[in-house]
Amino acid sequence: MTLPFKIGVLQLSMEPLNETVHVAQACDAAGFEVFWLAEAYPWWRKHSMEARSCTAATAIIARETKRIAIGWGIISPYTRHPVQIAMEARILQEAAGKDRFLLGLGASKIFMKEIGEGEKGREVGPATVMRESIEIIKAMFSGEEVKYEGKAFQAFAPALKPDAHTPRWQPPLYIGATGPVLQRLAGAMTQGLLTASITTPKFARYSRNVMEEGAKKAGRDGTQLDLGCVVVGSVGEDPKTAREGAREMAAMYLANKV
């Protein structure tokens, strides 16, 4: 039976690289369809964990797995210029191969606040930052000359030569968002929406409706777009220990987000 949805695993980039690779390999062998890596931030040092680069880690994971799709879930254009994001995405395309890489973007304003750059998020609204980022990234993937003057970003790049050795396809783009403005933008410009790491069925339904509103306004079929939702989980041989693991993760996430 074909399920009407895909099942994947999302992990934060705060574990040692070898452990993260082993988890991804286990997910690959077990038949999961996507392994998402969310970029952690230094806040996790309070819990004896270290933040690591999502883009660097996923390139290695892509090389060390065979079938499972690899996703950035998410990285922020506030911390990387869109041209750099496109450059790092090229590496993932080459490491993973066609149809195995998913590019997730999000404002990550909490990340900016945690590293002392919160004021930058007020200069230009997140919707403008996200829209311009996506436009630049798509332009870079097109291989055509890029001349972009926006409110948040400028980007200039010559056209890609026909004989250049590089992937020629565009990976699916996703926006991670909880607010209606960015959720509508996801429907208008990308392959889908990624919701928060803790959500509810009611919020998932709301998010899909808002995303489809944005798609309809842009002349797109929102029913063909993806909606990503996360359920906090913990695996252990002892049910009590497993529940404690999930409780700890949920508590840390809520303490950081609320």
Short mmCIF file of C-alpha atoms in Angstrom, two decimals:
data_model
loop_
_atom_site.label_atom_id
_atom_site.label_comp_id
_atom_site.label_asym_id
_atom_site.label_seq_id
_atom_site.Cartn_x
_atom_site.Cartn_y
_atom_site.Cartn_z
CA MET A 1 0.00 0.00 0.00
CA THR A 2 1.31 3.45 -0.93
CA LEU A 3 0.98 5.92 1.91
CA PRO A 4 -0.30 9.46 1.16
CA PHE A 5 2.68 10.88 3.03
CA LYS A 6 6.39 10.37 3.54
CA ILE A 7 8.01 9.44 6.83
CA GLY A 8 11.41 10.82 7.73
CA VAL A 9 13.60 11.64 10.70
CA LEU A 10 14.72 15.10 11.77
CA GLN A 11 17.72 15.66 13.99
CA LEU A 12 19.47 18.79 15.24
CA SER A 13 23.10 19.40 14.30
CA MET A 14 24.31 19.28 17.90
CA GLU A 15 25.53 15.68 18.10
CA PRO A 16 29.04 14.46 17.19
CA LEU A 17 29.35 13.97 13.44
CA ASN A 18 30.01 10.23 13.63
CA GLU A 19 26.84 9.71 15.68
CA THR A 20 24.75 11.75 13.26
CA VAL A 21 26.12 9.81 10.30
CA HIS A 22 25.33 6.50 12.02
CA VAL A 23 21.76 7.62 12.72
CA ALA A 24 21.32 8.64 9.08
CA GLN A 25 22.70 5.30 7.91
CA ALA A 26 20.30 3.47 10.23
CA CYS A 27 17.39 5.50 8.85
CA ASP A 28 18.55 4.71 5.32
CA ALA A 29 18.67 0.99 6.06
CA ALA A 30 15.31 1.04 7.86
CA GLY A 31 13.46 2.50 4.88
CA PHE A 32 12.80 6.06 6.03
CA GLU A 33 12.41 8.42 3.10
CA VAL A 34 14.08 11.62 4.31
CA PHE A 35 16.75 12.53 6.85
CA TRP A 36 16.43 16.18 7.79
CA LEU A 37 19.19 17.98 9.69
CA ALA A 38 18.14 21.17 11.45
CA GLU A 39 20.92 23.64 12.17
CA ALA A 40 21.36 23.94 15.93
CA TYR A 41 22.62 27.10 17.56
CA PRO A 42 24.91 27.81 20.52
CA TRP A 43 21.97 27.91 22.96
CA TRP A 44 22.38 24.13 23.20
CA ARG A 45 25.69 24.58 25.02
CA LYS A 46 23.55 25.10 28.11
CA HIS A 47 22.70 21.40 27.80
CA SER A 48 26.24 20.10 27.17
CA MET A 49 25.81 20.02 23.39
CA GLU A 50 27.70 21.85 20.64
CA ALA A 51 26.20 23.50 17.57
CA ARG A 52 27.59 22.30 14.24
CA SER A 53 27.23 23.34 10.61
CA CYS A 54 24.22 21.72 8.97
CA THR A 55 25.54 22.20 5.44
CA ALA A 56 28.93 20.64 6.12
CA ALA A 57 27.45 17.69 7.99
CA THR A 58 24.79 16.89 5.39
CA ALA A 59 27.39 16.75 2.62
CA ILE A 60 29.17 13.99 4.52
CA ILE A 61 25.89 12.26 5.36
CA ALA A 62 24.91 12.28 1.69
CA ARG A 63 28.16 10.51 0.81
CA GLU A 64 27.74 7.95 3.58
CA THR A 65 24.15 6.96 2.72
CA LYS A 66 22.74 5.29 -0.37
CA ARG A 67 19.04 5.90 -0.90
CA ILE A 68 17.49 8.25 1.66
CA ALA A 69 16.91 11.90 0.72
CA ILE A 70 18.90 14.47 2.69
CA GLY A 71 17.30 17.76 3.74
CA TRP A 72 18.36 21.01 5.31
CA GLY A 73 15.66 21.52 7.84
CA ILE A 74 16.41 24.46 8.09
CA ILE A 75 19.24 26.94 7.48
CA SER A 76 18.88 30.72 7.60
CA PRO A 77 19.55 33.40 4.96
CA TYR A 78 20.27 35.73 7.88
CA THR A 79 23.49 33.79 8.50
CA ARG A 80 24.43 32.98 4.88
CA HIS A 81 24.11 35.10 1.76
CA PRO A 82 21.78 33.43 -0.79
CA VAL A 83 24.64 33.08 -3.29
CA GLN A 84 26.60 31.16 -0.67
CA ILE A 85 23.54 29.01 0.03
CA ALA A 86 23.36 28.15 -3.67
CA MET A 87 27.08 27.30 -3.67
CA GLU A 88 26.69 24.99 -0.67
CA ALA A 89 23.62 23.44 -2.27
CA ARG A 90 25.72 22.53 -5.32
CA ILE A 91 27.95 20.45 -3.06
CA LEU A 92 24.90 18.64 -1.67
CA GLN A 93 23.61 17.99 -5.18
CA GLU A 94 26.93 16.43 -6.14
CA ALA A 95 27.26 14.47 -2.90
CA ALA A 96 23.70 13.14 -2.87
CA GLY A 97 22.89 12.81 -6.56
CA LYS A 98 19.70 13.75 -8.33
CA ASP A 99 16.43 13.81 -6.34
CA ARG A 100 18.15 13.18 -3.00
CA PHE A 101 18.57 16.73 -1.71
CA LEU A 102 15.90 19.04 -0.22
CA LEU A 103 16.70 22.68 0.56
CA GLY A 104 14.90 24.13 3.57
CA LEU A 105 15.14 27.81 4.49
CA GLY A 106 13.82 29.64 7.53
CA ALA A 107 14.26 33.01 9.18
CA SER A 108 15.69 31.46 12.39
CA LYS A 109 15.27 34.73 14.25
CA ILE A 110 15.98 32.93 17.51
CA PHE A 111 19.37 31.94 16.10
CA MET A 112 20.10 35.60 15.36
CA LYS A 113 19.06 36.61 18.86
CA GLU A 114 21.21 33.92 20.46
CA ILE A 115 24.38 35.00 18.64
CA GLY A 116 23.77 38.69 19.33
CA GLU A 117 22.61 39.70 15.85
CA GLY A 118 18.93 40.18 16.61
CA GLU A 119 18.79 43.82 15.51
CA LYS A 120 19.55 42.86 11.91
CA GLY A 121 16.25 41.03 11.73
CA ARG A 122 14.44 44.34 12.22
CA GLU A 123 16.08 46.23 9.37
CA VAL A 124 14.17 44.32 6.68
CA GLY A 125 11.20 42.08 7.41
CA PRO A 126 11.66 38.30 7.27
CA ALA A 127 9.20 37.95 4.39
CA THR A 128 11.37 40.23 2.24
CA VAL A 129 14.53 38.40 3.29
CA MET A 130 13.00 35.03 2.45
CA ARG A 131 11.47 36.12 -0.86
CA GLU A 132 14.68 37.73 -2.08
CA SER A 133 16.74 34.75 -0.92
CA ILE A 134 14.58 32.33 -2.87
CA GLU A 135 14.66 34.51 -5.98
CA ILE A 136 18.46 34.71 -5.86
CA ILE A 137 18.92 31.00 -5.17
CA LYS A 138 16.62 30.06 -8.05
CA ALA A 139 18.46 32.48 -10.31
CA MET A 140 21.79 30.93 -9.38
CA PHE A 141 20.44 27.44 -10.10
CA SER A 142 19.17 28.57 -13.50
CA GLY A 143 22.75 29.09 -14.69
CA GLU A 144 21.81 32.41 -16.26
CA GLU A 145 23.47 35.73 -15.50
CA VAL A 146 22.38 37.10 -12.13
CA LYS A 147 21.91 40.82 -11.53
CA TYR A 148 19.83 41.35 -8.43
CA GLU A 149 19.22 44.54 -6.45
CA GLY A 150 16.88 44.02 -3.52
CA LYS A 151 16.08 45.60 -0.18
CA ALA A 152 17.91 42.90 1.76
CA PHE A 153 20.39 41.48 -0.75
CA GLN A 154 22.42 42.26 -3.83
CA ALA A 155 23.71 39.48 -6.05
CA PHE A 156 25.78 39.45 -9.21
CA ALA A 157 27.10 36.40 -11.06
CA PRO A 158 28.04 35.73 -14.69
CA ALA A 159 26.19 33.11 -16.68
CA LEU A 160 27.31 29.52 -16.27
CA LYS A 161 29.22 28.21 -19.29
CA PRO A 162 27.62 25.24 -21.10
CA ASP A 163 30.69 23.08 -20.54
CA ALA A 164 30.86 23.71 -16.77
CA HIS A 165 30.90 20.49 -14.76
CA THR A 166 28.04 21.03 -12.31
CA PRO A 167 24.52 19.73 -11.65
CA ARG A 168 21.91 21.33 -13.88
CA TRP A 169 18.78 20.56 -11.90
CA GLN A 170 17.13 22.64 -9.17
CA PRO A 171 16.49 20.95 -5.82
CA PRO A 172 13.08 21.36 -4.17
CA LEU A 173 12.94 24.42 -1.92
CA TYR A 174 10.96 24.60 1.31
CA ILE A 175 10.23 27.35 3.82
CA GLY A 176 10.14 26.67 7.54
CA ALA A 177 7.55 28.97 9.12
CA THR A 178 4.83 29.26 11.74
CA GLY A 179 3.37 32.67 10.83
CA PRO A 180 0.82 33.20 8.03
CA VAL A 181 2.91 35.60 5.93
CA LEU A 182 5.79 33.18 5.43
CA GLN A 183 3.42 30.23 5.16
CA ARG A 184 1.68 31.95 2.25
CA LEU A 185 5.07 32.70 0.73
CA ALA A 186 5.88 28.99 0.90
CA GLY A 187 2.75 28.28 -1.10
CA ALA A 188 3.57 30.98 -3.63
CA MET A 189 7.24 30.21 -4.26
CA THR A 190 8.37 26.78 -3.05
CA GLN A 191 7.62 23.08 -3.00
CA GLY A 192 6.14 23.25 0.47
CA LEU A 193 6.11 24.28 4.10
CA LEU A 194 7.94 22.93 7.14
CA THR A 195 6.17 23.61 10.43
CA ALA A 196 7.67 23.93 13.90
CA SER A 197 9.36 21.06 15.72
CA ILE A 198 6.36 20.75 18.03
CA THR A 199 2.94 21.09 16.44
CA THR A 200 -0.63 19.76 16.63
CA PRO A 201 -3.09 18.31 14.11
CA LYS A 202 -5.14 21.52 14.34
CA PHE A 203 -2.13 23.68 13.54
CA ALA A 204 -1.12 21.36 10.71
CA ARG A 205 -4.56 21.81 9.12
CA TYR A 206 -4.36 25.57 9.61
CA SER A 207 -0.89 25.67 8.05
CA ARG A 208 -1.96 23.71 5.00
CA ASN A 209 -4.92 26.03 4.44
CA VAL A 210 -2.72 29.12 4.69
CA MET A 211 -0.08 27.62 2.39
CA GLU A 212 -2.74 26.76 -0.17
CA GLU A 213 -4.07 30.33 0.03
CA GLY A 214 -0.64 31.60 -0.95
CA ALA A 215 -0.40 29.08 -3.76
CA LYS A 216 -3.81 29.99 -5.15
CA LYS A 217 -2.99 33.69 -5.15
CA ALA A 218 0.18 32.91 -7.12
CA GLY A 219 -1.73 30.76 -9.62
CA ARG A 220 -0.36 27.47 -8.30
CA ASP A 221 -2.05 24.25 -7.20
CA GLY A 222 -1.53 24.14 -3.45
CA THR A 223 -2.79 20.58 -3.17
CA GLN A 224 0.41 19.44 -4.91
CA LEU A 225 2.66 21.04 -2.29
CA ASP A 226 4.21 19.31 0.71
CA LEU A 227 3.52 20.02 4.38
CA GLY A 228 6.17 18.86 6.83
CA CYS A 229 5.22 18.25 10.46
CA VAL A 230 7.39 16.98 13.32
CA VAL A 231 6.52 14.69 16.22
CA VAL A 232 9.06 14.55 19.05
CA GLY A 233 10.20 10.97 19.54
CA SER A 234 12.64 8.98 21.63
CA VAL A 235 13.83 5.41 21.07
CA GLY A 236 14.83 3.07 23.87
CA GLU A 237 14.49 -0.53 24.99
CA ASP A 238 12.84 0.61 28.22
CA PRO A 239 9.57 2.57 27.69
CA LYS A 240 10.09 4.71 30.78
CA THR A 241 13.59 5.74 29.71
CA ALA A 242 12.34 6.48 26.20
CA ARG A 243 9.54 8.68 27.54
CA GLU A 244 12.01 10.59 29.70
CA GLY A 245 14.14 11.24 26.63
CA ALA A 246 11.18 12.67 24.72
CA ARG A 247 10.10 14.71 27.74
CA GLU A 248 13.56 16.23 28.08
CA MET A 249 13.72 17.21 24.41
CA ALA A 250 10.21 18.70 24.46
CA ALA A 251 10.99 20.67 27.62
CA MET A 252 14.23 22.08 26.20
CA TYR A 253 12.50 23.05 22.97
CA LEU A 254 9.58 24.75 24.73
CA ALA A 255 11.90 26.58 27.12
CA ASN A 256 13.79 27.98 24.16
CA LYS A 257 10.80 28.85 21.99
CA VAL A 258 8.26 30.19 24.45
#
